[in-house]
mmCIF file of C-alpha atoms in Angstrom:
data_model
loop_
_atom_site.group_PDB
_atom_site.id
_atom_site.type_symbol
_atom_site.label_atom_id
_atom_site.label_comp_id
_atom_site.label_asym_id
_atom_site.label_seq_id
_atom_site.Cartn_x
_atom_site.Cartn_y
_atom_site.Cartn_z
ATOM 1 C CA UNK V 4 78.016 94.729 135.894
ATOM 2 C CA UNK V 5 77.485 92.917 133.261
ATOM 3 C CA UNK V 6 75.513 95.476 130.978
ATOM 4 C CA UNK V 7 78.573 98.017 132.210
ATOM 5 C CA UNK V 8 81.213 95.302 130.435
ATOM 6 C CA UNK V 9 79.246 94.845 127.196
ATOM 7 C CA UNK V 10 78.543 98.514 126.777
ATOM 8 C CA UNK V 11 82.275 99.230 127.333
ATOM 9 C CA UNK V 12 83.193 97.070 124.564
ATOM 10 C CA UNK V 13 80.937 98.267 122.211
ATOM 11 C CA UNK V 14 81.696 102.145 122.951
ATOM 12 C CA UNK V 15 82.723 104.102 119.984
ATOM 13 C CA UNK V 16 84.668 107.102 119.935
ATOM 14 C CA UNK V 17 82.561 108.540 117.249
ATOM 15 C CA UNK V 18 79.716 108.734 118.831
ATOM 16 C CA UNK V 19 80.887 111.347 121.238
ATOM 17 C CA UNK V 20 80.016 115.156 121.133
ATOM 18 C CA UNK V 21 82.943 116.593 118.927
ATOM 19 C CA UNK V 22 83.933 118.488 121.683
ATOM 20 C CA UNK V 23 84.428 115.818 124.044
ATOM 21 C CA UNK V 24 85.939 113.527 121.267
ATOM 22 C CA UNK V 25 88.610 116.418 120.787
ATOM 23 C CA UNK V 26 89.571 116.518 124.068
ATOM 24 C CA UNK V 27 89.998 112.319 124.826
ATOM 25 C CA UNK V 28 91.913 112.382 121.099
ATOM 26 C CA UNK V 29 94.831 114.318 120.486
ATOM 27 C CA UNK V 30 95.935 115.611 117.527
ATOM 28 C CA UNK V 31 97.802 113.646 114.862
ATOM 29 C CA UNK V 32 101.005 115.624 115.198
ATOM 30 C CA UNK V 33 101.275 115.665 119.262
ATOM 31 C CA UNK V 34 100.757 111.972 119.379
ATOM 32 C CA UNK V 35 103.414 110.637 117.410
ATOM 33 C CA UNK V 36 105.575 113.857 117.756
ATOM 34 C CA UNK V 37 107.941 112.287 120.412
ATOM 35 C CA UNK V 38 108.173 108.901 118.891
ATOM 36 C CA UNK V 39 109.528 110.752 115.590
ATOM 37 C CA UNK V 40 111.932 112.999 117.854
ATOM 38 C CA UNK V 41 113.415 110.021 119.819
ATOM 39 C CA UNK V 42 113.993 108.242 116.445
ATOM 40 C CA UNK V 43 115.381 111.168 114.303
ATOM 41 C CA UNK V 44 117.620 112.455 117.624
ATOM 42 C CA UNK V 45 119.292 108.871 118.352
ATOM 43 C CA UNK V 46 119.819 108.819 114.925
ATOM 44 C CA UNK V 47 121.198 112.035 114.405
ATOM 45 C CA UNK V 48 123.882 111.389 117.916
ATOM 46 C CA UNK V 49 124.783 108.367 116.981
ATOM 47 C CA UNK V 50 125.888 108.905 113.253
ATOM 48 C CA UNK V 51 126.529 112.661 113.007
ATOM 49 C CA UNK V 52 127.214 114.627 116.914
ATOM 50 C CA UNK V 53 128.720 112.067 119.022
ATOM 51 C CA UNK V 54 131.402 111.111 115.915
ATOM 52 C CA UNK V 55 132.300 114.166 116.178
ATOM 53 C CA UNK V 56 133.034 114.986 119.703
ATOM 54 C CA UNK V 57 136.300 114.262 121.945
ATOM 55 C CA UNK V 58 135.862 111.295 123.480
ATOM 56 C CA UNK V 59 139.692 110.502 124.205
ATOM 57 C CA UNK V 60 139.548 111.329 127.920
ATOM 58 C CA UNK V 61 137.168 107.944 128.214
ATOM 59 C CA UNK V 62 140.043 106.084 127.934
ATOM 60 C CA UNK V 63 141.673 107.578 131.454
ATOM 61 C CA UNK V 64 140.967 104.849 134.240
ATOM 62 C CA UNK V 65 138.655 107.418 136.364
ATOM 63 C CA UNK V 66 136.303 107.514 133.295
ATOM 64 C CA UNK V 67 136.199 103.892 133.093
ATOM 65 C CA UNK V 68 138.828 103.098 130.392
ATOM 66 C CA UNK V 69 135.915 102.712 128.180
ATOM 67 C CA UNK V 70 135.148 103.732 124.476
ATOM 68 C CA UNK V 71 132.733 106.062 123.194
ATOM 69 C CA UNK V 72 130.817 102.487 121.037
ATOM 70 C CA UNK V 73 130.684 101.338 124.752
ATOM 71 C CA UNK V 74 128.740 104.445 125.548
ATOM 72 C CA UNK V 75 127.259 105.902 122.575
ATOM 73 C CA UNK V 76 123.843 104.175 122.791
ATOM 74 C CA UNK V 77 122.713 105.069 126.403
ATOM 75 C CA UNK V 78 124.060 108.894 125.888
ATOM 76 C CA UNK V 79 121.999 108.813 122.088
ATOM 77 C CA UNK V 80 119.291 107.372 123.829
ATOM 78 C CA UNK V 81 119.306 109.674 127.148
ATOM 79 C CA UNK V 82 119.388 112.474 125.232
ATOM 80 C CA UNK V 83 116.420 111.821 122.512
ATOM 81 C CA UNK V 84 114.420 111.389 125.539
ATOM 82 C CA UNK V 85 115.256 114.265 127.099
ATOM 83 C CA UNK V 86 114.103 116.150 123.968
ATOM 84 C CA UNK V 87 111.133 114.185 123.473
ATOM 85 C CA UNK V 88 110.530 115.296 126.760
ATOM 86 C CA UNK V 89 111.301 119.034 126.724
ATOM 87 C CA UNK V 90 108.990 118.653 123.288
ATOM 88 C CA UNK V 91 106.135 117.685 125.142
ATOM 89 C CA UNK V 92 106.034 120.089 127.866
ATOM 90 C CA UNK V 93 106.572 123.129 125.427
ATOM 91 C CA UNK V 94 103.314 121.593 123.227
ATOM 92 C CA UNK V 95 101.154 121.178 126.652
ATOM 93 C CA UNK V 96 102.566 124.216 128.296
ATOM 94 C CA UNK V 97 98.701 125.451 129.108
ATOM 95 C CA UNK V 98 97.762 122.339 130.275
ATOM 96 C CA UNK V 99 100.425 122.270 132.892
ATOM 97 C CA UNK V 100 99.492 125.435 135.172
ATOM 98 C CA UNK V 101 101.851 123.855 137.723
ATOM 99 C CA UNK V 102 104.955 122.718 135.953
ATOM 100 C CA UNK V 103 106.751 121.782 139.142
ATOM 101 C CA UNK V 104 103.781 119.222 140.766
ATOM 102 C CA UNK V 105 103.571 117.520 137.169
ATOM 103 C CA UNK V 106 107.044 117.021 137.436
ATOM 104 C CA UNK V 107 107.442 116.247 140.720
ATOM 105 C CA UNK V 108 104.569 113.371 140.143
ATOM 106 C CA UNK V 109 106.583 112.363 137.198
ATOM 107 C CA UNK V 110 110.123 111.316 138.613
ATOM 108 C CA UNK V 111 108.365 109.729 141.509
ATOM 109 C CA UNK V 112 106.411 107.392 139.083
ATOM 110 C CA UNK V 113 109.949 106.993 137.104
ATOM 111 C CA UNK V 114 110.859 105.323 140.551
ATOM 112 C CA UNK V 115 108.431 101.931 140.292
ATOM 113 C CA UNK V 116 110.052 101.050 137.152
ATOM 114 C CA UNK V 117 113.611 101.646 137.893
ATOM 115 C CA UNK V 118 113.086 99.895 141.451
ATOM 116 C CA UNK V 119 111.330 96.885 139.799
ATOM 117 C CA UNK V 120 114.151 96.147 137.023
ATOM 118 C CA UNK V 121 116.623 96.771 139.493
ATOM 119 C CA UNK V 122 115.684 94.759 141.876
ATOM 120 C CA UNK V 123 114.963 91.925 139.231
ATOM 121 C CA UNK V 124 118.316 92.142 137.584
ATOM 122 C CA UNK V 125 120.409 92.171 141.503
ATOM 123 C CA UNK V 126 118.636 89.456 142.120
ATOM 124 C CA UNK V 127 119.321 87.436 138.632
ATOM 125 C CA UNK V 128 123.096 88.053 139.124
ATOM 126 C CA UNK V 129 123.344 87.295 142.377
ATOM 127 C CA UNK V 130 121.791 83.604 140.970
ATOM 128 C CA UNK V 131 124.529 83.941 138.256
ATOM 129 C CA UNK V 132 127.044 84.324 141.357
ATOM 130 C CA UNK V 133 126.162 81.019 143.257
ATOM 131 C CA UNK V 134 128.179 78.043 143.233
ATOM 132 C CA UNK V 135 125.675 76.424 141.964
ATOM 133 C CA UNK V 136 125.094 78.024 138.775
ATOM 134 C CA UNK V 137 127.555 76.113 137.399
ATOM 135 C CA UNK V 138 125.334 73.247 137.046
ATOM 136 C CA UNK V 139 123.141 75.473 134.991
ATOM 137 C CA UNK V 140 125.443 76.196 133.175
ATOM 138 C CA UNK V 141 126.666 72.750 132.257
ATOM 139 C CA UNK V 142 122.876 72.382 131.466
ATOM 140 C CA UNK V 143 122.903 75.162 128.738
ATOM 141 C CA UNK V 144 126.179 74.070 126.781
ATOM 142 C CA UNK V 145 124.845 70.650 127.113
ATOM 143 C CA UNK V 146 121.409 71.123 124.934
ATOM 144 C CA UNK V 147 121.254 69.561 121.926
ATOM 145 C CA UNK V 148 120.626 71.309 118.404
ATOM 146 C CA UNK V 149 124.315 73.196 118.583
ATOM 147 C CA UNK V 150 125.578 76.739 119.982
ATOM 148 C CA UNK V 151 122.360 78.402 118.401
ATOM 149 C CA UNK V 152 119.808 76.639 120.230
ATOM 150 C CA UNK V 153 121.614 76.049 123.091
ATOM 151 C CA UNK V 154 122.077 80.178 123.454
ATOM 152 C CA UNK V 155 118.557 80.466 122.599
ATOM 153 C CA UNK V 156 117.989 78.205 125.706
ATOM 154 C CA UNK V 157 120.435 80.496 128.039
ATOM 155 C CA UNK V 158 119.228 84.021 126.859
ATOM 156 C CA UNK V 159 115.619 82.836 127.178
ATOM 157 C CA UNK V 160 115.827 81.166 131.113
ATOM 158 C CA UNK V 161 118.130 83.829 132.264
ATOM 159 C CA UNK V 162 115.759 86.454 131.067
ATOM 160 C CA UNK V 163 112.799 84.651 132.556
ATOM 161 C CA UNK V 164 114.246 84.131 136.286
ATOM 162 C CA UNK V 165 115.742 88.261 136.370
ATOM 163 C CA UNK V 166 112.124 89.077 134.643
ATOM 164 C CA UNK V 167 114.315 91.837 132.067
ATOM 165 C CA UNK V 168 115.698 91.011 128.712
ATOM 166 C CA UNK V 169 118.451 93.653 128.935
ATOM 167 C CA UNK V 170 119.600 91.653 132.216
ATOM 168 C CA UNK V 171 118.675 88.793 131.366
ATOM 169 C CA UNK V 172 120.996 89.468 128.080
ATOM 170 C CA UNK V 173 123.512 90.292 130.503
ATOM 171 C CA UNK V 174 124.367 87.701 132.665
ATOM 172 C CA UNK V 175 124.064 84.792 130.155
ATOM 173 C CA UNK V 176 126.576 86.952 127.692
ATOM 174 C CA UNK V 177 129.114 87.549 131.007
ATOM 175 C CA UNK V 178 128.488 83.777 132.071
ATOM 176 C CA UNK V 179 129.262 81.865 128.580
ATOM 177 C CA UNK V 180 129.217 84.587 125.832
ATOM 178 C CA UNK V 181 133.133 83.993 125.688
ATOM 179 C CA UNK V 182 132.368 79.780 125.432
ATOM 180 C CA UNK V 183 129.344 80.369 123.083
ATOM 181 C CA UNK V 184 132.007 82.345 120.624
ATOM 182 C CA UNK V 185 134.243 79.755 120.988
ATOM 183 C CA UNK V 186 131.656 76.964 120.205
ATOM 184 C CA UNK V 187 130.394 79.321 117.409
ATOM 185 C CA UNK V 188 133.771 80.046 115.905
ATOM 186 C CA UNK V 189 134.666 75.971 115.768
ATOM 187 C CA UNK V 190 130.972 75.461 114.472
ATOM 188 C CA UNK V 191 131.480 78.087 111.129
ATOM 189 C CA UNK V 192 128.286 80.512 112.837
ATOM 190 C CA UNK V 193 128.499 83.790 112.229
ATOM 191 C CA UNK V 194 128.941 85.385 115.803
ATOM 192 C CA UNK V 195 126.075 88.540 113.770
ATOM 193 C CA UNK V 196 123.504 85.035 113.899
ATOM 194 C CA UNK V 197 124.478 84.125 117.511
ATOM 195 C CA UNK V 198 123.715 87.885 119.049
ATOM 196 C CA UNK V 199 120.634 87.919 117.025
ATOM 197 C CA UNK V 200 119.416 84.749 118.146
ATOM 198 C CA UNK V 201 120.663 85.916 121.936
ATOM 199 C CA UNK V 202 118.599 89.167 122.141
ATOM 200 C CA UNK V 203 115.392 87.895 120.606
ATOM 201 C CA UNK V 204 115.285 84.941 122.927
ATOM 202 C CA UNK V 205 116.142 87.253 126.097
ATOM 203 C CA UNK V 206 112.865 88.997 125.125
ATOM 204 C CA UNK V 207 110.410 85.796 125.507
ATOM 205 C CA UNK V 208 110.325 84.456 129.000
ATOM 206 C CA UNK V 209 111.716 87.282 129.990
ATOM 207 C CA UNK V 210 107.843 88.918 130.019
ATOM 208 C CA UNK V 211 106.516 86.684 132.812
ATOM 209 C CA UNK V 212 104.078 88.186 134.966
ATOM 210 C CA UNK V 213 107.154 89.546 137.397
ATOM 211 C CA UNK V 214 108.827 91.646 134.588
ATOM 212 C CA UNK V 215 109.170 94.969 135.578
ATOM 213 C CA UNK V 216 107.633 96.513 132.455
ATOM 214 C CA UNK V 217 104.251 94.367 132.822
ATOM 215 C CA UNK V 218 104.127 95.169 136.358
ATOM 216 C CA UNK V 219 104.461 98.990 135.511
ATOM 217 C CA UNK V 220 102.316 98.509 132.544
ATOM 218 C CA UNK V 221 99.471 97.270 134.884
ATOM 219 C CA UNK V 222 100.454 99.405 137.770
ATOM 220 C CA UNK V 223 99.647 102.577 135.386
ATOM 221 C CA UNK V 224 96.561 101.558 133.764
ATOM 222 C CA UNK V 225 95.049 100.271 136.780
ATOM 223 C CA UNK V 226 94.816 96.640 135.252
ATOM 224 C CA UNK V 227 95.345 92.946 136.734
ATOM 225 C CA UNK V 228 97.553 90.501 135.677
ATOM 226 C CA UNK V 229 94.742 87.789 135.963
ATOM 227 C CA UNK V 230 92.580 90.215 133.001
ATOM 228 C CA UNK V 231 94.813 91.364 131.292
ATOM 229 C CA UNK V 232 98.015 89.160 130.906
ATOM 230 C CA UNK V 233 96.967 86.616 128.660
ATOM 231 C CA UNK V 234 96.963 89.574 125.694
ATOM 232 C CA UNK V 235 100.371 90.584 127.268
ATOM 233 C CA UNK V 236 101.351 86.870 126.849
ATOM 234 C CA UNK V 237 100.529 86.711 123.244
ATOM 235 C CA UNK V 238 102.246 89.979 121.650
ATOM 236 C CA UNK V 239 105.313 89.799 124.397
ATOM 237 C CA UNK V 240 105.994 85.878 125.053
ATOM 238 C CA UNK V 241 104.401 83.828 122.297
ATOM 239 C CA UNK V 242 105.009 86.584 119.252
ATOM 240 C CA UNK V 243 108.840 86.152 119.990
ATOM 241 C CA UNK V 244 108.838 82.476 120.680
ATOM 242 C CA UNK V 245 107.453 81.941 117.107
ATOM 243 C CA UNK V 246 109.893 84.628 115.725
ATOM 244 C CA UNK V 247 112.953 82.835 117.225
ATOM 245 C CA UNK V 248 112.277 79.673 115.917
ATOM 246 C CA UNK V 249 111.786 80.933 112.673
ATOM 247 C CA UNK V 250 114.724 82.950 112.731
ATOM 248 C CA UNK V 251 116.929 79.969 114.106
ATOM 249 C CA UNK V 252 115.314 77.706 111.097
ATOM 250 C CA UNK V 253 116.474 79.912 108.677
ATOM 251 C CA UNK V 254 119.901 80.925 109.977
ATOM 252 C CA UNK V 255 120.288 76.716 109.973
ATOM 253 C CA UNK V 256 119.753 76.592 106.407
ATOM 254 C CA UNK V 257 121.115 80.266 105.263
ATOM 255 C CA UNK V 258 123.305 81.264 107.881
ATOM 256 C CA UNK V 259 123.712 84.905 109.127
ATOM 257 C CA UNK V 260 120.930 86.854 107.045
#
């Protein structure tokens, strides 16, 4: 077993058959195709289609009473990645002889990750609902270093106990976002430095081992959190814990930058 591990990490692509190497590599264009369409077509909603488009009847209460900046990043978002998608399947239409299986097998491995950050966020706002999360709550306005730190401190436990920075994000915004403005607005911050500061730090604890994306992540490639996390750790918890601080240092001394 041993031999197997060190000749895995010394394998080199290169020294494949050309043939075989063509078919484990795909070309340049394919690869980083959908990446460029999702970019270009979020873009392209957001700033030139969905400008443009009647949005008044969001305002009726059976739509919501909402506004189209309320909604204008999940329908940019859906909709580059339903292109990205359609993209793909038109470029690999010949290696899909059985377009309805593949997609079959698709939306029923879209369910892990939707069940897993689901599940994780219900259960973080359901924490956020107790009684007792008042207490925590006391704890958060009551660390020391000002509003900045102190959201820093929120964002970054709330994230870690729901295991998602988006819900994470969520619940400590609902529970004291309207507080941290306050504290924020008597302190001179610039509420731009506060949200910045909130959605970096709902990104660090929030990649435990029980976030929903490693879980998938591992799920998919058939890895284990005890081999594999630590490298997770490093570019998803410790790269943003460094970033914060640094980004908190300077908006100290700068302000909003």
């Amino acid at each position: 077993m041993r031999e197997r591990a060190t000749n895995a990490d010394n394998f080199d692509p290169a020294e494949l058959p050309h043939g075989h190497r063509s078919e484990q590599l795909p070309p340049f264009v394919p690869a980083v195709g959908p990446i460029l369409i999702v970019l270009a077509v979020n873009l392209i909603m957001s700033l030139i289609v969905l400008p443009r488009v009647y949005t008044g009847f969001l305002a009726e209460p059976r739509f919501g009473e909402i506004s189209l900046s309320a909604v204008s990043g999940v329908w940019s978002v859906v909709t580059a990645l339903a292109v990205a998608s359609l993209f793909l399947v038109v470029i690999h239409r010949k290696r899909l002889p059985e377009l309805r299986k593949t997609l079959d097998a698709g939306a029923n491995a879209s369910v892990l990750p939707g069940l897993n950050t689901a599940s994780l966020v219900g259960f973080g706002a359901v924490v956020a609902a107790l009684p007792a999360f008042a207490v925590v709550r006391d704890g958060f306005l009551a660390v020391p270093g000002g509003p900045i730190v102190s959201i820093a401190v929120a964002a970054n436990v709330m994230g870690g106990i729901t295991g998602s920075a988006s819900g994470g994000l969520i619940i400590a915004l609902d529970a004291l976002g309207e507080t941290y403005a306050h504290l924020a607005a008597a302190a001179g911050i610039d509420p731009a430095l506060m949200h910045r500061v909130a959605s970096i730090s709902s990104g660090a604890l929030a990649m435990l081992p029980h976030n929903g994306a490693v879980v998938t992540l591992l799920a998919i490639c058939g890895a284990t959190q005890r081999g594999s996390y630590r490298e997770i750790m490093m570019v998803g918890l410790v790269g943003p814990l460094i970033a914060l601080v640094i980004v908190i240092a300077l908006g100290k001394i700068f302000g909003a930058f």
